[in-house]
Short mmCIF file of C-alpha atoms (C1' of nucleotides) in Angstrom, two decimals:
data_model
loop_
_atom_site.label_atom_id
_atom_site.label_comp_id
_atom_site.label_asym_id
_atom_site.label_seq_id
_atom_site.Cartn_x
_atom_site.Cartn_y
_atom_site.Cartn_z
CA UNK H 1 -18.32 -102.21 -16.50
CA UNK H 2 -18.11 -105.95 -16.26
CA UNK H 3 -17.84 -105.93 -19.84
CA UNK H 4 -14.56 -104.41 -19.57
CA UNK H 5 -12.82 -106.56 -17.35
CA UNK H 6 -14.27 -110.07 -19.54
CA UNK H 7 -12.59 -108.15 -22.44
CA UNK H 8 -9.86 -107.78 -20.49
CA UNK H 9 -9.98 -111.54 -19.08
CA UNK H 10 -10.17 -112.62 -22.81
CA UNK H 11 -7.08 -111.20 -24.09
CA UNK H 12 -5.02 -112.78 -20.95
CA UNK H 13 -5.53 -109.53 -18.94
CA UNK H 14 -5.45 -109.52 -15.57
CA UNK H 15 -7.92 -107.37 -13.02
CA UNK H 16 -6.12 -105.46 -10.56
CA UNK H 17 -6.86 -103.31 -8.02
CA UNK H 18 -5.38 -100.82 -9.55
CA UNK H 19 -7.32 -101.21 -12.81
CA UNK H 20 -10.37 -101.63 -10.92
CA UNK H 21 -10.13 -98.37 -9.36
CA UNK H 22 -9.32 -96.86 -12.50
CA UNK H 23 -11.88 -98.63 -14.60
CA UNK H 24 -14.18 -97.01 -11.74
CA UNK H 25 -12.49 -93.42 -12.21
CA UNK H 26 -13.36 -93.61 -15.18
CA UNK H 27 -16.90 -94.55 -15.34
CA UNK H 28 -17.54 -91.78 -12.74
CA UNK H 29 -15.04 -89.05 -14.26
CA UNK H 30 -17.53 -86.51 -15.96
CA UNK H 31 -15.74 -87.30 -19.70
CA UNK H 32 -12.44 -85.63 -20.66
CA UNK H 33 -10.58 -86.49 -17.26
CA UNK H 34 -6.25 -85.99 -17.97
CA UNK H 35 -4.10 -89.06 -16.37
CA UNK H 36 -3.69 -86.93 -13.32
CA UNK H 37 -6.91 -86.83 -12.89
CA UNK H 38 -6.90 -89.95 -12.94
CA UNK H 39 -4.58 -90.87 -11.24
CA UNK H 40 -5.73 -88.73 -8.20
CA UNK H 41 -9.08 -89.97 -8.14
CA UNK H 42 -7.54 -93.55 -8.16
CA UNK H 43 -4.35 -92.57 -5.35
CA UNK H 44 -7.83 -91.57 -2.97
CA UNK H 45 -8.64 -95.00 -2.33
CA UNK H 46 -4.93 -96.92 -3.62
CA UNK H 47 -2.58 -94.84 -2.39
CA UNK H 48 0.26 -96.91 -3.65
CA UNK H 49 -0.73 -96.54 -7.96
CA UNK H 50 1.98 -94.81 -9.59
CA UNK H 51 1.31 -92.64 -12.41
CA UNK H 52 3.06 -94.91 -15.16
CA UNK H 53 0.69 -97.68 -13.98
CA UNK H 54 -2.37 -94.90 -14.78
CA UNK H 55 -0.45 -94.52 -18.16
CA UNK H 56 0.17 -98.53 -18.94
CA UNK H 57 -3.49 -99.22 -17.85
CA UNK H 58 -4.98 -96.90 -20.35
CA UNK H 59 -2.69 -97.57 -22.93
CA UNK H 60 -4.03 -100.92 -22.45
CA UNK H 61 -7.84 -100.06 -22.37
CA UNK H 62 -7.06 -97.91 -25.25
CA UNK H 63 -5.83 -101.24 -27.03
CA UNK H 64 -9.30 -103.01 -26.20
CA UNK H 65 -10.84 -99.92 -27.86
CA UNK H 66 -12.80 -99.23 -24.13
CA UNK H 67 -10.99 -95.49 -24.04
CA UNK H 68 -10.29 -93.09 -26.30
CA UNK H 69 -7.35 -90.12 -26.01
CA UNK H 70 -8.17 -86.86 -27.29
CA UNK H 71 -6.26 -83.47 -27.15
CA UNK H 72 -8.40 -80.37 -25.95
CA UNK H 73 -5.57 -78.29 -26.08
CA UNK H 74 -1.77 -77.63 -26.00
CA UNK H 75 -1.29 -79.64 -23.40
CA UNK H 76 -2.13 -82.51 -21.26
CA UNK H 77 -4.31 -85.50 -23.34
CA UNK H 78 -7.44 -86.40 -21.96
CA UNK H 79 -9.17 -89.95 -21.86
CA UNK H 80 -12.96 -91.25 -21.99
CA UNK H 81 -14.92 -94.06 -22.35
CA UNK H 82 -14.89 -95.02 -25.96
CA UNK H 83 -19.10 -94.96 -26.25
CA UNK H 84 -19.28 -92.15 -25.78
CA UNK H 85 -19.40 -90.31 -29.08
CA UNK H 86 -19.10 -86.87 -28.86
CA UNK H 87 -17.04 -83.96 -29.95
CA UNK H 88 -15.81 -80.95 -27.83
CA UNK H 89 -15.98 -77.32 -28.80
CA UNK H 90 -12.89 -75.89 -26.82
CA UNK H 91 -13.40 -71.91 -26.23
CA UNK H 92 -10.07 -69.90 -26.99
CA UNK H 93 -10.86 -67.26 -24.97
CA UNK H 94 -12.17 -68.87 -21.85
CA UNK H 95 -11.10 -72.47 -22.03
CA UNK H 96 -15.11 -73.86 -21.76
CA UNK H 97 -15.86 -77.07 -23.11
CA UNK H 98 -18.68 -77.84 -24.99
CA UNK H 99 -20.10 -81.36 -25.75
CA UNK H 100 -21.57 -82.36 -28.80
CA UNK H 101 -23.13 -84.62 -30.50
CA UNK H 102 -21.23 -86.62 -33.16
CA UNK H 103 -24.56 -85.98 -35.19
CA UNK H 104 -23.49 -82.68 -35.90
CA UNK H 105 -20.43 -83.79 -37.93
CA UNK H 106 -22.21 -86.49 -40.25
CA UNK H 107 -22.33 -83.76 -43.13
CA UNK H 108 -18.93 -83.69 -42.86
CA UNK H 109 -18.33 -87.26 -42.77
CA UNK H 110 -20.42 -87.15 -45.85
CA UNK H 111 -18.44 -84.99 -47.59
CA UNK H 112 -14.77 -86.09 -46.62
CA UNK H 113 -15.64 -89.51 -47.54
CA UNK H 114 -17.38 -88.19 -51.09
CA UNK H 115 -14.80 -85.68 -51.77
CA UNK H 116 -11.30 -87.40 -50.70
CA UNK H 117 -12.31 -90.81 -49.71
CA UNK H 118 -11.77 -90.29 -46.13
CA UNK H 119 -13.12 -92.25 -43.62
CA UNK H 120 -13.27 -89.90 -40.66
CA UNK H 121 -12.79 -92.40 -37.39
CA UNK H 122 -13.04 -90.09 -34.63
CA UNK H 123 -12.11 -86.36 -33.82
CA UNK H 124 -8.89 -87.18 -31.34
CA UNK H 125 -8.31 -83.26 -31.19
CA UNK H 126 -10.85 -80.49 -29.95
CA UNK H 127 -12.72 -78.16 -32.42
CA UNK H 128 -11.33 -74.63 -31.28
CA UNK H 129 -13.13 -71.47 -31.86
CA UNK H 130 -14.99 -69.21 -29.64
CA UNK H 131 -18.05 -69.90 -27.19
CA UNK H 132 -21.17 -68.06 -27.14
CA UNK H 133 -20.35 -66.28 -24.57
CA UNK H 134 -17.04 -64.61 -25.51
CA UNK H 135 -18.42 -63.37 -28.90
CA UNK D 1 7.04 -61.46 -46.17
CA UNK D 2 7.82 -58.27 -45.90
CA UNK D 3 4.27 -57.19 -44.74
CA UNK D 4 5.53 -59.40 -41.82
CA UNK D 5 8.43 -57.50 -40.80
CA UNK D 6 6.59 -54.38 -40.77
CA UNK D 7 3.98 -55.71 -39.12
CA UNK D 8 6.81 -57.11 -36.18
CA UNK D 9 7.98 -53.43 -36.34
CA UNK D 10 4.97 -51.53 -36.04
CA UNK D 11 4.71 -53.79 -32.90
CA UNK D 12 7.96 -52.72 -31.33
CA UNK D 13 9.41 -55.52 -32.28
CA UNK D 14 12.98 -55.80 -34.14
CA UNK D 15 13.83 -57.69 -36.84
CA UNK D 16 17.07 -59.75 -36.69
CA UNK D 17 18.72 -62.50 -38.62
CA UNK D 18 17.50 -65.25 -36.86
CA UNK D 19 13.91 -64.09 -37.87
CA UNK D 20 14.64 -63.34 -41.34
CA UNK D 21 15.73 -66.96 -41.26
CA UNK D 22 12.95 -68.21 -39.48
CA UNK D 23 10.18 -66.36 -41.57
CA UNK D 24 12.13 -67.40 -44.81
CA UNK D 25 12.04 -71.46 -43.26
CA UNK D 26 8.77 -70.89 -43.13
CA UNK D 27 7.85 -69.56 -46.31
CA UNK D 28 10.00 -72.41 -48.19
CA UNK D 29 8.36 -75.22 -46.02
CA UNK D 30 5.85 -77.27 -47.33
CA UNK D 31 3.59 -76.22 -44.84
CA UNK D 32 3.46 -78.14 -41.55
CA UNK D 33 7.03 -78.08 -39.83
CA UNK D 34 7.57 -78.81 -36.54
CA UNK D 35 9.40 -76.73 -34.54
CA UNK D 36 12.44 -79.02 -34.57
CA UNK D 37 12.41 -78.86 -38.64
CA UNK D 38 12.21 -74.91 -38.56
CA UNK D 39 15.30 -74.80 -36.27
CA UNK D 40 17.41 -77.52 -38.54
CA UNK D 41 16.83 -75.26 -41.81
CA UNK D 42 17.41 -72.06 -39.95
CA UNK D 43 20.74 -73.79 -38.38
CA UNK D 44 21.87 -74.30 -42.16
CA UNK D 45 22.46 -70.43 -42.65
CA UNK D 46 22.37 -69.27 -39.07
CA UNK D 47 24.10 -71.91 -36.98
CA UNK D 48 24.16 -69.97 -33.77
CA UNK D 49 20.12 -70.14 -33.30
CA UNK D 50 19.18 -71.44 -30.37
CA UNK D 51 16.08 -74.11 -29.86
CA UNK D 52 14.10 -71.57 -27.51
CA UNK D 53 15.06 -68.97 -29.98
CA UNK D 54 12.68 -70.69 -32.75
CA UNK D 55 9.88 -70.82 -29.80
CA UNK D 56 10.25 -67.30 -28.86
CA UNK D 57 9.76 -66.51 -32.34
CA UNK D 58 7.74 -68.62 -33.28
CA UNK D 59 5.27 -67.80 -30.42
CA UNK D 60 5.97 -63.57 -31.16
CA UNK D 61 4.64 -64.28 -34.64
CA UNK D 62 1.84 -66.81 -33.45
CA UNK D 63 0.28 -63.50 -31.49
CA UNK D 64 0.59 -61.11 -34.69
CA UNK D 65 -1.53 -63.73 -36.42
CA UNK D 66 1.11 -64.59 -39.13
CA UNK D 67 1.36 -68.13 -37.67
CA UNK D 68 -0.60 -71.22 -36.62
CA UNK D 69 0.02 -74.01 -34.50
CA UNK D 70 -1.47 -77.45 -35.35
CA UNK D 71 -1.30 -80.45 -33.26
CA UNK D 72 -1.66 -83.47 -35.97
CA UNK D 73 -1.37 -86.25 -33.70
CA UNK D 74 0.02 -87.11 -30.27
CA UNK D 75 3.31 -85.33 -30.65
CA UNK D 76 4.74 -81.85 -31.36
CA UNK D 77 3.37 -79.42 -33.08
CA UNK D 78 3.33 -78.02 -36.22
CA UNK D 79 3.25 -74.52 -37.46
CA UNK D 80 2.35 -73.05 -40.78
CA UNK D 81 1.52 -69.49 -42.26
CA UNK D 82 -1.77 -68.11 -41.16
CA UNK D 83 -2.85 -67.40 -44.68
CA UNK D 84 -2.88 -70.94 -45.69
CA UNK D 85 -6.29 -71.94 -44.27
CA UNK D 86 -6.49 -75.24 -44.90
CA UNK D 87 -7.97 -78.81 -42.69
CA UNK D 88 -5.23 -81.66 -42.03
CA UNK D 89 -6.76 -85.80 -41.98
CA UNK D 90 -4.67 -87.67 -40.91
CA UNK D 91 -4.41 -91.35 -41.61
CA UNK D 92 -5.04 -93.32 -38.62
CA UNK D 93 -3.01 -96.35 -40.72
CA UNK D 94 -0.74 -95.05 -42.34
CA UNK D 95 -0.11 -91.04 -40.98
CA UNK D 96 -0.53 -89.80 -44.58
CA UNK D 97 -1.63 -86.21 -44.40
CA UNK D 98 -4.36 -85.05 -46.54
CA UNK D 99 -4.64 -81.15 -46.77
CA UNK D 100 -8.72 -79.65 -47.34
CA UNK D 101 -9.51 -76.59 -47.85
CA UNK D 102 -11.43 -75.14 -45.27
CA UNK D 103 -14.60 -74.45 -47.56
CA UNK D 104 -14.98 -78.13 -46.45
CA UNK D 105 -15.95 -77.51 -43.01
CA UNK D 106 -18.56 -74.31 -44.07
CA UNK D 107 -21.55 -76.49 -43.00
CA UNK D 108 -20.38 -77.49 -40.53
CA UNK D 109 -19.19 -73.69 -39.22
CA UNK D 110 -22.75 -73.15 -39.70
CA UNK D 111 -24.23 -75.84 -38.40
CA UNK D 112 -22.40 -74.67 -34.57
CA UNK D 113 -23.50 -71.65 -35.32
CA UNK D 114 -26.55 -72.10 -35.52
CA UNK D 115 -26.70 -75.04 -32.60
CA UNK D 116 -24.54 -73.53 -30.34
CA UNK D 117 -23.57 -70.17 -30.92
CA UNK D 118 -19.91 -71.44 -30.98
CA UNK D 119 -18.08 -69.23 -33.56
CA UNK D 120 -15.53 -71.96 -35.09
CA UNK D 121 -11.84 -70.20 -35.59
CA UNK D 122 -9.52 -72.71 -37.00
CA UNK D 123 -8.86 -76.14 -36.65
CA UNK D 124 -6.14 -76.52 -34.23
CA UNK D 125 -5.92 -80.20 -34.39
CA UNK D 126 -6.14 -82.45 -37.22
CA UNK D 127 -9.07 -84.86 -37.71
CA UNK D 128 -8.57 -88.08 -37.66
CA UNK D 129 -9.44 -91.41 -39.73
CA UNK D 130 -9.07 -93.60 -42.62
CA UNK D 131 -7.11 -92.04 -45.96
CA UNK D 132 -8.88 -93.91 -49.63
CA UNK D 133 -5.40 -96.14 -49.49
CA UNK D 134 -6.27 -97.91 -45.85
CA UNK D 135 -9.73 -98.31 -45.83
"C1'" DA J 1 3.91 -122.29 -12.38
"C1'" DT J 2 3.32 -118.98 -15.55
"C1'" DC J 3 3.02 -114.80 -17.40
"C1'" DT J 4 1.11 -110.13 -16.54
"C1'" DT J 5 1.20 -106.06 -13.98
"C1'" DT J 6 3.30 -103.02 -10.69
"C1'" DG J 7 6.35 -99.59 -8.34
"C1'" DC J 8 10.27 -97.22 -8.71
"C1'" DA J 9 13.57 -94.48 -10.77
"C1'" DA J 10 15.31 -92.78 -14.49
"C1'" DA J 11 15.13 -91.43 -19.29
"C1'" DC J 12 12.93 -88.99 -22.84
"C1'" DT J 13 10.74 -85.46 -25.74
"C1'" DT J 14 9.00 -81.17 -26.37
"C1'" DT J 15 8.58 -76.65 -24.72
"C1'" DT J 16 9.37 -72.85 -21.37
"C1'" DT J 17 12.00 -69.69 -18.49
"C1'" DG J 18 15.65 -66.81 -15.80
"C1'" DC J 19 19.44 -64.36 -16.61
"C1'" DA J 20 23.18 -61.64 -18.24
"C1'" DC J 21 24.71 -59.91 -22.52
"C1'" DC J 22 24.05 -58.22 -27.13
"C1'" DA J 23 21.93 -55.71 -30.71
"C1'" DA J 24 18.20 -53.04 -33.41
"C1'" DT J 25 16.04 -48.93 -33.46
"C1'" DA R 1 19.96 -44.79 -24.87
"C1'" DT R 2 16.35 -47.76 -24.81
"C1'" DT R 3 14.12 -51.78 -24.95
"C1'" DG R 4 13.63 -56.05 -27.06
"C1'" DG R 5 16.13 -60.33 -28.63
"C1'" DT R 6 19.52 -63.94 -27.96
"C1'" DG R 7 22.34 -67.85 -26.22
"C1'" DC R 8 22.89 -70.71 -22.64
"C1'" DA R 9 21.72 -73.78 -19.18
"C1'" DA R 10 18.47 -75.42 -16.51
"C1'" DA R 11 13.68 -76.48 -15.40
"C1'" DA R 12 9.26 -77.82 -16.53
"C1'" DA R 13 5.59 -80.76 -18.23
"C1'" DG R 14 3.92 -85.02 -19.95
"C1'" DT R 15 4.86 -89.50 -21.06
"C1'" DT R 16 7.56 -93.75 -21.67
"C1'" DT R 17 10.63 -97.53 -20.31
"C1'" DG R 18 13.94 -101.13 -18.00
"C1'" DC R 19 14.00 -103.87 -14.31
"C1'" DA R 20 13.21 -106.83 -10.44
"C1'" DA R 21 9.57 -107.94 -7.30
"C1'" DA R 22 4.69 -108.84 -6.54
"C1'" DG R 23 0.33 -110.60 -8.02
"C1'" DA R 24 -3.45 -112.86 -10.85
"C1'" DT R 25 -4.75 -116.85 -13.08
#
DNA sequence: ATCTTTGCAAACTTTTTGCACCAAT
DNA sequence: ATTGGTGCAAAAAGTTTGCAAAGAT
C-alpha cells in the first residue's frame, strides 16, 4: 500500500489523487478488475479521472512491476496486483472464473524449462476449457 | 481441405471464392496469421475481399471447429487450423514464438482435472516468459 | 522552479454490424 | 427460388497519444 507509492516516490513519481484512488481500487477490487472497472470505482469518489489517466496510471504501476495485465478472454484486459500469483480457469460455456494456485503449474514450469529452456514468467492469458459445472 | 467444404455444405453453407481463398491462406500459412495477414494473401488472388469478409469467414469456420483463435500477446489475434494442436511461449524479451506440442500440458490437464473438475479445451492464449536465448 | 501528471479530444487498431445486392445451391 | 454470402461504409470497442494547463515535489 505504502509500499507502492515509496516505489513510486523513488523513481520521481508523483502521488495523486487520482493514483491514490486507484491504487485503493485496486487493493479492494476482488482480482481481475478491466480499466472500466476501474475507472468507475475511482470516478465514485474523483469524478473528474478520465479513463486515459486509469490507462497511463497502470501502465505506470505495471512498469514498477506492482500490476500485472492479463487477458481472460476476447476482449477487454484485466489488471491485478502483481503478488498475487494465481492463474484463472476461464469457462467457455459459462464465462466463470476460477482461481488457482500458481502451484498447480510448477510441473509445467518444470518441464518447459527442461524440455525447451523456457522460463515461464507468468500466464498473461486465461487457461480456457470447461468448468465443472458445464461438463 | 476438402473435408472442409463439405463440412461448410452439409451446414447450409456455400462455398465461394473468397473461401476457397481463405481456406487455401490458411493451409499455406505457417500457422499463426492474423487476420490482417489472411486478408493480404487472399487479396493477392482475390482482390475484391473485403476485411469483414475474412471475419465472417473466419468466425463461420471457427464454429465448425476447423479453426482456432489464439491471442499471443496484447494485440490481434491469430488463427490457425484446428488440427494443429499445439502450445505457443512467447518470449517476454524478444516475442520469439516457440510452438509445444500439447502432450506438454497432459499433467497438467490432469492435474485440473483432478483439482477442479475443470475439463481444459485448448489454450486460447499463449503463455508467457523467457525463450533459452533471453534468459 | 522543475518536471510529472492530468483532462480533453482526437486518433488508432482491431473487429463487428446493417443493409442492399449478388450468387450458390 | 431460396437463403446465405459479399462489399461497402459506418460503428463499435479498447487503448493510445499530443498538447497545454494544473499539480506535486
Amino acid at each position: 500500500v505504502e509500499g507502492i507509492f515509496r516505489l513510486l516516490r523513488e523513481r520521481g513519481g508523483r502521488i495523486t489523487s487520482a493514483r491514490r484512488a486507484l491504487v485503493t481500487a485496486l487493493l479492494e477490487a476482488d482480482s481481475h478488475v478491466t480499466a472500466d472497472d476501474l475507472a468507475r470505482t475511482v470516478q465514485e469518489s474523483n469524478p473528474d479521472v478520465h479513463r486515459s489517466t486509469i490507462y497511463r496510471t497502470l501502465e505506470a504501476l505495471e512498469r514498477l512491476g506492482v500490476v500485472g495485465r492479463v487477458h481472460l478472454g476476447h476482449g477487454r484486459a484485466v489488471y491485478h496486483l502483481a503478488d498475487e500469483v494465481h492463474q484463472h480457469l476461464v469457462c467457455d460455456r459459462c464465462g466463470r472464473v476460477t482461481e488457482v494456485p500458481d502451484a498447480a503449474f510448477d510441473d509445467l514450469t518444470r518441464g518447459l524449462r527442461a524440455a525447451y529452456g523456457f522460463e515461464l514468467l507468468s500466464h498473461h492469458f486465461a487457461v480456457l476449457g470447461r468448468c465443472s459445472g458445464c461438463v
